[in-house]
XYZ file of C-alpha atoms in Angstrom:
736
model
C -27.979 4.791 -28.321
C -27.667 8.174 -30.041
C -29.710 9.763 -27.248
C -27.303 8.388 -24.634
C -24.306 9.651 -26.580
C -25.926 13.101 -26.836
C -26.489 13.158 -23.100
C -22.878 12.208 -22.440
C -21.694 15.143 -24.500
C -23.684 17.617 -22.420
C -21.822 19.472 -19.634
C -21.513 16.722 -17.048
C -22.012 19.190 -14.200
C -25.693 19.354 -15.153
C -26.397 15.818 -13.982
C -23.190 14.205 -12.684
C -23.061 12.986 -9.107
C -19.540 12.660 -7.653
C -18.937 9.354 -5.895
C -18.058 10.022 -2.268
C -14.767 8.233 -1.568
C -13.600 9.530 1.798
C -13.956 7.585 5.043
C -13.275 9.542 8.222
C -11.241 7.444 10.676
C -10.548 8.456 14.259
C -7.340 7.822 16.139
C -6.295 8.627 19.707
C -3.140 10.700 20.168
C -3.171 9.822 23.877
C -2.662 6.138 22.997
C -1.027 6.116 19.552
C 1.934 8.369 18.836
C 0.900 8.848 15.197
C -2.086 7.673 13.111
C 0.128 4.955 11.606
C 0.053 3.147 14.974
C -3.737 3.045 15.103
C -5.797 -0.112 14.750
C -7.479 1.336 11.683
C -4.258 2.055 9.799
C -2.700 -1.291 10.649
C -5.687 -3.573 10.038
C -8.707 -1.828 8.475
C -7.455 0.742 5.979
C -6.115 -1.796 3.479
C -9.514 -3.437 2.772
C -11.026 0.032 2.405
C -8.267 1.047 -0.054
C -8.928 -2.142 -2.000
C -12.564 -1.071 -2.285
C -11.514 2.383 -3.521
C -11.891 4.381 -0.313
C -9.517 7.122 0.858
C -9.195 7.030 4.664
C -8.731 10.440 6.312
C -7.634 10.573 9.964
C -8.856 12.840 12.761
C -7.589 12.914 16.331
C -10.474 12.119 18.690
C -8.953 14.530 21.218
C -9.491 17.513 18.909
C -12.558 19.160 17.413
C -14.859 16.887 15.454
C -14.948 17.589 11.713
C -17.768 19.622 10.222
C -19.844 17.574 7.784
C -22.232 18.412 4.975
C -24.210 16.362 2.469
C -21.868 16.793 -0.502
C -18.465 17.005 1.178
C -17.026 13.819 -0.349
C -17.341 11.893 2.940
C -19.021 8.544 2.477
C -18.815 7.356 6.041
C -17.160 7.218 9.435
C -15.096 4.383 10.880
C -14.642 4.040 14.648
C -12.173 1.491 16.021
C -9.686 2.150 18.832
C -7.057 0.407 20.892
C -8.497 -0.981 24.123
C -7.050 1.900 26.169
C -8.997 4.640 24.392
C -11.711 6.458 26.341
C -13.165 9.608 24.846
C -13.172 12.821 26.836
C -16.738 13.655 25.797
C -18.563 10.505 24.644
C -21.978 12.164 24.589
C -20.753 14.850 22.205
C -19.322 12.252 19.850
C -22.525 10.174 19.910
C -24.536 13.286 19.055
C -22.139 14.137 16.217
C -22.213 10.591 14.784
C -26.006 10.487 14.993
C -26.206 13.766 13.086
C -23.806 12.344 10.502
C -26.252 9.520 9.799
C -28.977 12.107 9.268
C -26.721 13.693 6.643
C -26.547 10.346 4.840
C -23.147 9.219 6.140
C -22.552 5.562 6.989
C -21.208 4.865 10.492
C -19.239 1.680 11.173
C -18.255 0.576 14.688
C -15.629 -2.133 15.156
C -13.809 -3.319 18.279
C -13.490 -0.655 20.992
C -15.803 2.222 20.064
C -14.221 4.502 22.685
C -17.445 6.004 24.029
C -18.578 3.334 26.500
C -16.962 5.411 29.246
C -15.147 8.726 29.378
C -11.510 9.427 30.195
C -12.427 9.857 33.882
C -13.863 6.347 34.036
C -17.547 7.364 34.103
C -19.778 5.001 32.131
C -21.938 6.421 29.367
C -25.632 5.899 30.006
C -27.232 3.145 27.950
C -29.952 5.375 26.523
C -27.253 7.792 25.335
C -25.358 4.967 23.588
C -28.555 3.613 22.088
C -29.276 6.958 20.473
C -26.540 6.024 18.004
C -27.056 2.252 18.062
C -30.732 2.542 17.210
C -29.918 4.568 14.107
C -27.744 1.611 13.114
C -30.615 -0.789 13.702
C -29.785 -2.400 17.043
C -29.828 -1.819 20.787
C -27.435 -2.550 23.632
C -28.918 -3.887 26.862
C -25.702 -2.858 28.711
C -25.408 -6.409 30.066
C -21.833 -7.650 29.720
C -21.337 -11.417 29.456
C -17.916 -11.798 31.015
C -17.752 -15.598 31.196
C -19.604 -17.013 28.188
C -18.638 -20.625 28.912
C -22.037 -21.980 27.838
C -22.455 -19.704 24.830
C -22.122 -21.011 21.315
C -22.448 -19.649 17.804
C -26.165 -20.136 17.111
C -26.168 -18.877 13.539
C -23.886 -17.055 11.153
C -24.238 -15.819 7.606
C -21.653 -17.579 5.417
C -21.388 -14.513 3.200
C -19.179 -13.005 5.898
C -18.250 -15.743 8.362
C -15.910 -17.587 8.581
C -13.171 -15.869 6.618
C -9.641 -16.833 7.713
C -10.375 -18.313 11.129
C -13.234 -19.948 13.009
C -14.337 -18.516 16.331
C -12.722 -20.247 19.322
C -14.859 -22.735 21.183
C -14.628 -20.488 24.237
C -16.007 -17.202 23.000
C -14.725 -13.786 24.160
C -16.874 -11.640 26.415
C -19.506 -9.373 24.861
C -22.429 -7.006 25.452
C -25.925 -8.285 24.751
C -26.795 -6.406 21.584
C -29.919 -7.130 19.541
C -30.991 -6.103 16.048
C -34.230 -4.188 15.659
C -36.448 -6.233 13.374
C -36.738 -4.751 9.919
C -33.978 -2.179 10.459
C -30.822 -4.317 10.454
C -29.564 -7.795 9.699
C -27.597 -10.016 12.062
C -24.713 -11.908 10.524
C -23.631 -13.555 13.786
C -25.871 -14.699 16.602
C -24.498 -16.316 19.767
C -26.323 -17.705 22.758
C -26.861 -20.618 25.132
C -28.420 -23.497 23.194
C -32.098 -23.874 24.104
C -32.298 -20.414 25.732
C -33.441 -17.827 23.152
C -33.449 -15.097 25.795
C -29.646 -15.378 26.046
C -28.989 -14.648 22.388
C -26.997 -11.660 21.151
C -26.279 -10.243 17.683
C -22.586 -9.425 17.365
C -22.025 -8.736 13.648
C -24.665 -6.373 12.265
C -25.286 -4.516 9.015
C -27.936 -1.923 8.271
C -28.631 0.705 5.586
C -26.788 3.216 7.802
C -23.578 1.275 8.531
C -22.429 -1.670 10.592
C -21.209 -3.040 13.900
C -18.767 -5.750 14.956
C -18.431 -6.486 18.666
C -15.058 -6.370 20.388
C -12.913 -9.432 19.509
C -15.489 -10.797 17.048
C -14.056 -9.230 13.869
C -10.510 -10.526 14.233
C -8.080 -11.398 17.010
C -5.379 -8.861 16.143
C -3.045 -7.919 18.981
C 0.120 -5.829 18.409
C 2.091 -7.927 20.885
C 0.990 -11.205 19.323
C 1.831 -9.727 15.915
C 5.474 -9.611 16.980
C 5.608 -12.950 18.785
C 3.090 -15.352 17.255
C 1.658 -14.041 13.967
C 0.424 -17.481 12.862
C -2.359 -17.325 15.445
C -3.898 -14.115 14.102
C -6.621 -13.691 11.525
C -10.039 -12.400 10.550
C -13.258 -14.168 11.560
C -15.334 -11.786 9.431
C -14.614 -11.106 5.762
C -13.522 -7.429 5.974
C -13.809 -6.834 2.231
C -17.426 -7.915 1.996
C -18.324 -6.364 5.367
C -17.023 -2.927 4.358
C -18.542 -3.262 0.904
C -21.979 -3.755 2.472
C -21.521 -1.381 5.411
C -20.428 1.567 3.247
C -22.659 0.732 0.269
C -19.851 0.121 -2.221
C -21.317 -2.683 -4.338
C -21.275 -1.942 -8.083
C -19.089 1.152 -7.718
C -16.020 1.676 -9.930
C -12.741 1.282 -8.023
C -9.529 3.199 -8.839
C -6.970 0.387 -8.984
C -3.227 0.649 -8.214
C -2.282 -2.981 -8.867
C -2.872 -3.293 -12.595
C -2.085 -1.434 -15.794
C -2.850 -2.436 -19.388
C -4.439 -5.606 -18.037
C -1.204 -6.808 -16.399
C -0.150 -6.850 -12.758
C 2.311 -4.048 -12.014
C 5.913 -4.986 -11.174
C 8.397 -2.637 -9.483
C 11.854 -3.302 -8.042
C 13.936 -1.476 -5.436
C 17.477 -1.942 -4.165
C 18.413 -0.128 -0.950
C 22.119 0.612 -0.629
C 22.633 -0.705 2.922
C 26.176 -2.094 3.375
C 27.087 -1.034 -0.158
C 30.807 -1.281 0.556
C 30.598 -4.449 2.610
C 32.661 -7.395 1.395
C 31.076 -10.457 -0.144
C 32.083 -13.933 1.007
C 31.054 -15.708 -2.189
C 33.667 -18.349 -2.931
C 34.370 -17.115 -6.466
C 35.327 -13.690 -5.100
C 37.533 -15.002 -2.304
C 40.625 -12.820 -1.788
C 39.438 -10.170 -4.305
C 38.058 -7.536 -1.888
C 34.770 -7.418 -3.798
C 31.898 -5.282 -2.544
C 28.366 -6.603 -2.050
C 27.176 -3.958 -4.509
C 29.619 -5.177 -7.154
C 28.329 -8.741 -6.829
C 24.736 -7.613 -7.317
C 25.716 -5.473 -10.284
C 27.336 -8.408 -12.085
C 24.971 -11.202 -11.072
C 21.569 -9.493 -10.813
C 21.386 -6.004 -12.319
C 23.337 -6.298 -15.588
C 21.922 -9.713 -16.607
C 18.375 -8.313 -16.350
C 18.266 -5.123 -18.418
C 14.497 -5.510 -18.860
C 13.852 -5.022 -15.119
C 13.811 -1.339 -14.133
C 15.050 -0.965 -10.575
C 15.209 2.052 -8.287
C 18.593 1.940 -6.540
C 18.727 4.004 -3.353
C 22.273 5.244 -2.777
C 23.425 6.332 0.693
C 25.504 9.439 -0.028
C 27.895 8.779 2.866
C 29.045 5.569 1.154
C 30.630 7.666 -1.618
C 31.832 10.691 0.323
C 35.550 10.398 1.310
C 34.795 12.505 4.380
C 32.358 9.832 5.544
C 32.574 6.145 4.541
C 33.775 5.950 0.946
C 36.203 3.207 -0.117
C 38.594 2.969 -3.049
C 36.059 1.829 -5.682
C 32.865 3.199 -4.156
C 32.473 6.096 -6.556
C 33.339 3.956 -9.580
C 30.674 1.435 -8.621
C 28.182 4.263 -8.196
C 28.912 5.502 -11.711
C 28.660 1.959 -13.078
C 25.130 1.649 -11.691
C 24.049 5.098 -12.851
C 25.196 4.382 -16.399
C 22.645 1.584 -16.826
C 19.325 2.273 -18.527
C 17.406 0.051 -16.095
C 18.704 1.829 -12.968
C 16.427 4.561 -11.616
C 18.748 6.875 -9.687
C 17.447 7.352 -6.139
C 18.606 8.710 -2.813
C 18.631 6.649 0.355
C 19.520 9.783 2.385
C 22.991 10.922 3.431
C 23.674 9.103 6.708
C 20.887 6.489 6.615
C 18.733 7.256 9.702
C 17.297 4.101 11.274
C 14.720 5.438 13.721
C 13.485 8.678 12.195
C 11.490 9.950 15.145
C 14.663 9.993 17.247
C 15.767 13.067 15.286
C 12.461 14.947 15.374
C 13.575 16.932 18.426
C 16.988 17.146 20.095
C 18.588 14.543 17.835
C 22.199 15.758 18.037
C 22.103 16.028 21.822
C 20.552 12.569 22.264
C 22.912 11.017 19.727
C 25.980 11.829 21.834
C 25.245 8.752 23.939
C 25.654 6.521 20.864
C 28.648 8.093 19.119
C 31.080 5.487 20.420
C 29.177 2.826 18.436
C 29.990 4.207 14.966
C 32.831 2.289 13.275
C 33.558 5.074 10.763
C 34.026 7.660 13.490
C 31.690 10.341 14.757
C 31.329 14.072 15.200
C 32.491 13.995 18.836
C 35.118 12.175 20.893
C 34.032 8.553 21.165
C 35.492 8.020 24.646
C 33.544 10.966 26.031
C 30.419 9.557 24.391
C 31.020 6.134 25.945
C 31.683 7.625 29.369
C 28.586 9.829 29.240
C 26.444 6.891 28.114
C 27.627 4.669 30.966
C 27.173 7.484 33.478
C 23.571 8.061 32.404
C 22.706 4.392 32.355
C 24.087 4.003 35.879
C 22.877 7.164 37.613
C 20.072 8.525 35.404
C 18.534 5.435 33.833
C 15.031 6.935 33.523
C 16.348 9.905 31.556
C 18.504 7.646 29.414
C 15.682 5.324 28.392
C 13.114 8.069 27.751
C 12.328 8.540 24.066
C 15.179 6.242 23.046
C 15.558 3.904 20.125
C 12.864 1.477 19.057
C 12.454 -1.336 16.541
C 15.584 -3.059 17.849
C 18.069 -0.467 16.598
C 21.362 -0.198 18.479
C 22.177 3.292 17.169
C 20.037 5.943 15.501
C 21.670 5.902 12.033
C 24.341 4.163 9.989
C 26.888 7.006 9.963
C 27.466 9.974 12.270
C 30.535 11.734 10.912
C 28.692 15.040 11.292
C 25.864 16.167 13.585
C 22.461 15.234 12.173
C 21.209 17.786 9.655
C 17.798 17.195 8.111
C 18.429 19.335 5.039
C 21.642 17.410 4.367
C 19.732 14.118 4.559
C 17.278 15.244 1.864
C 18.571 17.954 -0.472
C 22.214 17.444 0.565
C 22.162 13.791 -0.493
C 20.328 14.704 -3.694
C 22.909 17.317 -4.690
C 25.906 15.159 -3.806
C 24.671 12.083 -5.678
C 23.803 14.163 -8.726
C 27.469 15.119 -9.025
C 27.982 11.546 -10.234
C 24.734 11.069 -12.150
C 24.623 11.495 -15.942
C 22.239 14.068 -17.383
C 19.696 11.426 -18.376
C 19.579 9.760 -14.946
C 19.463 12.410 -12.240
C 18.150 11.574 -8.772
C 14.426 12.348 -8.567
C 13.319 9.792 -5.983
C 13.985 9.170 -2.289
C 13.665 5.650 -0.876
C 13.154 6.049 2.868
C 15.726 4.456 5.148
C 15.433 2.570 8.425
C 11.910 2.371 9.825
C 10.731 4.550 6.891
C 8.497 6.597 9.201
C 9.692 10.185 8.781
C 7.589 12.906 10.317
C 5.971 15.532 8.104
C 8.947 17.899 7.728
C 11.314 15.434 5.955
C 8.540 14.447 3.563
C 7.813 18.103 2.866
C 11.508 18.622 2.116
C 11.415 15.909 -0.554
C 8.668 17.840 -2.314
C 10.584 21.097 -2.053
C 13.639 19.355 -3.534
C 11.559 18.103 -6.470
C 11.743 14.460 -5.403
C 9.116 11.781 -5.077
C 9.263 9.591 -1.974
C 8.579 5.904 -1.421
C 8.884 3.094 1.107
C 7.838 1.625 4.416
C 4.914 -0.535 5.453
C 4.592 -4.279 5.949
C 3.273 -6.805 3.435
C 3.424 -10.540 3.984
C 0.771 -13.162 3.352
C 2.211 -16.642 3.718
C 2.383 -19.578 6.110
C 4.247 -17.467 8.687
C 1.874 -14.495 8.342
C -1.366 -16.140 7.199
C -3.774 -13.197 7.276
C -4.580 -10.017 5.381
C -4.065 -8.357 8.778
C -0.397 -8.289 7.762
C -0.944 -6.212 4.627
C -0.493 -2.484 5.115
C -2.583 0.045 3.166
C -1.520 1.917 0.042
C 0.175 4.829 1.806
C 0.690 6.888 4.920
C 0.138 10.652 5.018
C 2.515 12.491 7.376
C 1.303 16.070 7.495
C -1.168 15.259 4.732
C 1.623 14.427 2.254
C 1.298 11.038 0.588
C 4.095 8.492 1.101
C 3.417 5.373 -0.968
C 4.319 2.173 0.863
C 6.391 -0.662 -0.566
C 4.100 -3.441 -1.759
C 5.979 -6.411 -0.313
C 8.533 -7.065 2.412
C 12.266 -6.950 1.781
C 14.984 -9.556 2.200
C 15.692 -8.489 5.788
C 12.120 -9.393 6.753
C 12.739 -12.984 5.684
C 16.161 -13.280 7.365
C 15.368 -12.117 10.905
C 16.906 -8.706 10.309
C 19.788 -10.175 8.288
C 20.834 -12.494 11.103
C 19.870 -15.988 9.926
C 18.425 -17.982 7.015
C 20.072 -15.829 4.376
C 18.211 -17.845 1.748
C 14.902 -16.763 3.294
C 13.984 -14.254 0.627
C 13.281 -17.138 -1.709
C 9.913 -17.480 0.082
C 8.681 -14.178 -1.395
C 6.622 -15.894 -4.156
C 4.159 -17.233 -1.589
C 3.179 -13.678 -0.685
C 3.146 -12.623 -4.337
C 0.718 -15.444 -5.136
C -1.509 -14.800 -2.137
C -1.723 -11.057 -2.800
C -2.900 -11.868 -6.330
C -5.518 -14.501 -5.552
C -8.370 -14.615 -4.687
C -8.001 -10.800 -4.795
C -5.269 -8.769 -6.430
C -4.320 -6.718 -3.379
C -0.857 -5.418 -4.285
C 1.531 -5.018 -7.208
C 4.622 -7.207 -7.377
C 7.598 -5.669 -5.577
C 11.126 -7.103 -5.690
C 12.755 -5.313 -2.746
C 16.229 -6.143 -1.481
C 19.380 -4.554 -0.014
C 23.023 -4.389 -1.024
C 23.964 -6.796 1.736
C 22.193 -9.538 -0.221
C 25.390 -9.661 -2.258
C 27.190 -11.118 0.749
C 26.143 -14.775 0.452
C 25.573 -17.140 -2.450
C 22.250 -18.187 -0.906
C 20.980 -14.600 -0.728
C 22.006 -13.854 -4.324
C 20.326 -17.055 -5.484
C 17.167 -16.084 -3.585
C 16.916 -12.865 -5.617
C 17.511 -14.730 -8.875
C 14.886 -17.343 -8.036
C 12.391 -14.563 -7.298
C 13.135 -12.953 -10.643
C 12.549 -16.287 -12.372
C 9.184 -16.627 -10.637
C 8.147 -13.046 -11.417
C 8.819 -13.629 -15.101
C 6.259 -16.457 -15.070
C 3.615 -13.952 -13.958
C 3.900 -11.869 -17.156
C 3.633 -8.517 -15.353
C 4.043 -4.993 -16.662
C 7.354 -3.643 -15.334
C 7.765 0.051 -14.589
C 9.937 2.511 -12.720
C 8.992 3.269 -9.133
C 8.329 6.905 -10.057
C 5.679 5.717 -12.526
C 4.018 3.602 -9.843
C 4.031 6.593 -7.491
C 2.109 8.589 -10.109
C -0.465 5.802 -10.179
C -0.686 5.772 -6.385
C -1.051 9.549 -6.170
C -3.853 9.270 -8.691
C -5.711 6.922 -6.364
C -6.020 9.738 -3.840
C -6.712 12.592 -6.263
C -9.141 10.934 -8.659
C -12.741 12.146 -8.844
C -15.358 9.799 -10.292
C -18.627 11.365 -11.419
C -21.600 9.071 -11.919
C -23.382 10.036 -15.143
C -25.901 7.166 -15.124
C -26.234 3.666 -13.671
C -23.647 2.420 -16.159
C -21.561 5.481 -16.991
C -18.873 7.500 -15.189
C -16.557 10.405 -15.875
C -13.007 10.129 -14.482
C -11.248 13.367 -13.454
C -7.982 14.426 -11.746
C -6.475 10.956 -11.973
C -2.782 11.901 -12.395
C -1.066 8.631 -13.423
C -3.926 6.289 -12.507
C -4.768 4.134 -15.511
C -7.134 1.398 -14.333
C -10.705 1.326 -13.068
C -11.918 -1.963 -11.596
C -15.411 -3.403 -11.217
C -15.700 -6.282 -8.752
C -19.321 -7.034 -9.605
C -19.499 -6.461 -13.359
C -22.637 -8.628 -13.647
C -21.750 -9.703 -17.179
C -21.224 -6.097 -18.237
C -18.377 -5.071 -20.531
C -17.146 -1.757 -21.886
C -19.517 0.038 -24.224
C -16.891 1.575 -26.505
C -19.447 3.400 -28.643
C -20.506 5.476 -25.642
C -17.125 5.679 -23.911
C -14.203 8.030 -24.466
C -10.537 7.388 -23.697
C -10.874 3.664 -23.010
C -8.204 1.460 -24.588
C -9.452 -1.925 -23.434
C -10.395 -4.223 -20.606
C -9.643 -7.605 -19.115
C -11.548 -9.923 -16.822
C -9.542 -11.444 -13.967
C -10.893 -13.491 -11.059
C -14.410 -12.213 -11.594
C -13.367 -8.542 -11.713
C -13.296 -6.270 -14.745
C -10.118 -4.185 -15.167
C -10.649 -1.262 -17.552
C -7.597 0.437 -19.078
C -7.827 4.199 -19.635
C -5.919 6.221 -22.222
C -3.335 8.435 -20.468
C -3.644 10.957 -23.297
C -7.328 11.619 -22.526
C -7.621 13.970 -19.583
C -11.199 13.118 -18.575
C -12.259 9.717 -19.916
C -15.876 8.602 -19.960
C -16.392 4.954 -19.078
C -19.674 3.279 -19.992
C -20.626 -0.361 -19.495
C -23.199 -2.517 -21.260
C -24.474 -6.067 -20.956
C -23.751 -7.321 -24.456
C -20.218 -8.482 -25.275
C -20.491 -8.134 -29.047
C -17.936 -5.537 -30.139
C -17.457 -3.768 -33.444
C -14.199 -2.081 -32.405
C -10.819 -3.588 -31.527
C -9.654 -3.252 -27.928
C -6.593 -4.154 -25.886
C -6.822 -7.167 -23.590
C -3.377 -6.877 -22.014
C 0.139 -5.641 -22.668
C 3.513 -5.526 -20.931
C 4.045 -2.077 -22.486
C 1.899 0.955 -21.838
C -0.344 2.139 -24.676
C -1.700 5.671 -25.152
C -3.044 8.077 -27.773
C -5.059 5.261 -29.301
C -6.907 6.137 -32.507
C -9.298 3.698 -34.119
C -9.573 4.810 -37.758
C -11.610 2.541 -40.032
C -9.622 -0.706 -40.090
C -6.439 0.811 -38.652
C -5.233 1.153 -35.058
C -2.636 3.823 -34.302
C -1.088 4.367 -30.879
C 2.054 5.125 -28.933
C 3.730 2.593 -26.690
C 6.731 2.197 -24.393
C 7.891 -0.352 -21.871
C 10.393 -2.894 -20.630
C 11.269 -6.284 -22.051
C 10.252 -7.637 -25.428
C 6.847 -6.232 -26.299
C 3.941 -8.650 -25.863
C 0.309 -7.575 -26.197
C -3.076 -9.056 -27.004
C -5.865 -7.291 -28.920
C -9.439 -8.472 -29.357
C -10.237 -7.833 -32.985
C -13.678 -7.594 -34.584
C -12.665 -10.011 -37.322
C -10.420 -13.006 -37.589
C -7.554 -12.810 -40.031
C -4.028 -11.592 -40.617
C -2.935 -8.111 -39.556
C 0.038 -5.959 -40.503
C 1.933 -4.420 -37.551
C 4.113 -1.436 -38.347
C 6.701 0.406 -36.268
C 9.250 2.969 -37.472
C 12.597 1.693 -38.745
C 11.469 -1.945 -38.863
C 9.972 -4.116 -41.590
C 6.223 -4.636 -41.450
C 5.332 -7.880 -39.671
C 2.220 -10.003 -40.045
C 0.350 -11.617 -37.164
C -2.726 -13.855 -37.391
C -5.565 -13.968 -34.880
C -6.644 -17.036 -32.957
C -10.025 -18.655 -33.562
C -11.363 -16.328 -30.841
C -10.210 -13.287 -32.836
C -7.367 -12.555 -30.405
C -4.349 -10.951 -32.041
C -1.058 -11.541 -30.208
C 1.712 -9.094 -31.110
C 5.299 -9.886 -30.049
C 8.223 -7.659 -31.047
C 11.789 -6.996 -29.991
C 12.140 -3.237 -29.565
C 14.463 -0.962 -27.556
C 13.430 -0.851 -23.909
C 11.848 2.262 -22.444
C 11.857 4.056 -25.795
C 8.617 5.570 -27.035
C 7.522 4.269 -30.411
C 4.499 4.641 -32.651
C 2.701 1.523 -33.823
C -0.122 0.741 -36.213
C -2.191 -2.392 -36.809
C -4.087 -2.906 -40.061
C -5.976 -5.885 -41.378
C -4.696 -7.262 -44.671
């Protein structure tokens, strides 16, 4: 043991091996407008994020990236929309083959893009097989277009089925066959009684993997919008990627959990802030939606931190302010639980509309703005009708998407990007108290800004958050509907929301205004059998309009309380998410790792702990751990810049450690029989410690009498205290 400790204290650079966490993913700019539209981002990146991988996108129409052995790239993922055809397939095949020689894993799923080039010329079979053979299989080039007589001959239940069974009438496929001893088939199809007809369609090898077109899942963007219940995975993507990229036993940077508890964040977007409620008790009182939420939801729950995104135009008399708008704004900003945030100045709906020529294009919509616009509305209406009648092609080109009728909520001035970002920040901060200035932007509308707006948030000193799609329930019964951790416009990280908002459950705020009460189904399903996302309570000001919508929020809060999460501000969660992308994990030995550059990331997860637990004697900066659903969640001390995490097989401990807490814990010192640490959080403090000995312990905090707590028969010490929320305090625990 002493020898191991000595080795850990040596300069880690002498023997540490950084874990390669990047997966190169290709997208096609000729088919997808941005990487976010790609098949990989919408359906494959989330499982890879769950497994700890950072997906980095390259346009297949540009130069292929230069690779080397120790460049941080673990593998390459190829999966395109059906329309993609590479310009130079042979060059890509050569590059991918060389990548395997460098030790990179190559995974091919759905359309690989190199079966024919952009001119329609088919790629020769021997050229394709140069790559396939390195992956342990060959392609005979024979396409089975009408596999009426084909059936699933055998499948490995480790991967198949996952969410759906294959249809009785199988999709078409190429006859691909594993090379004995070089790969393993997880799905074999063929005509019963005719071995010569058989094909291997899900394959794994030491160098990567392959899933034939339509045999991984049946995702279709059009079906996603019209009939999501029919979609799902045939193959378990988590286990497939784990095996294909060689991720078993690796530590995973985790963004769902902190201090052993599931993370909980809340956001309120200020859409229709000044709209009038129709709740019966406010009848005839001219009460705003925002005022209803303040009295019925925000104030009664001071233990729930919530980022409130204010639309600056709602408070500016030159735009859309009403008599009490500014007072209501100040009322919100005065509350400890409210995290002051911007929701832009004029609330753009479809961001890409304004990327180029926004003011000129917007003229056609100015007559639709009820609060007036920056140009004569009649002229706007006349011009719009003229274009629709005589220049319809020009009118419809590059117009609005996502069902928006106009490009933003307010248009009292021509669109100005700087005003949307720094302008809104500066205006809102005129009302904000010194201890609650705006430092966060919650994206509006489709939440898909291009790189420049995101860059402007950084220049203004703001964090940014929002967007994505997360539902997993009876209406959307597949992990296909769970977006990844973030998008990266221009390489800048934009953390996604971790669940859908109220408008997603109410058909765009058109019907079933009670619909948000179905959120708990997604919250349960994204926690079990895998904890895929933190809890996110995400609603809009217009939810104050109806009694049913207010009650839906309150019922969600009641459910969330039963989950005993750890609540935090959105800015804190963003720090955790940014840490996922920056963290470097150096492998010191088979059971030991050094964690570097982790920003706010506080949890490392092991999905196959194999009865291992934390070896505290040979670790540094580890506060505790908790087992959940077969995974081990290890909590790191935020005060230790580069923790060392070591596991062992024995679970006999001689030091106390934290099991879970709804408050963060840091600067932990274990001195003899005394624990000293700092802590801060929301709600009444509740934490569990595993103590070496059973008995009664004294818990001390400043300005309060010492309290005694007694362990359970399992030596678990539960500490429960009422302390001021979000106020740092020092605490000590000592056995009597």
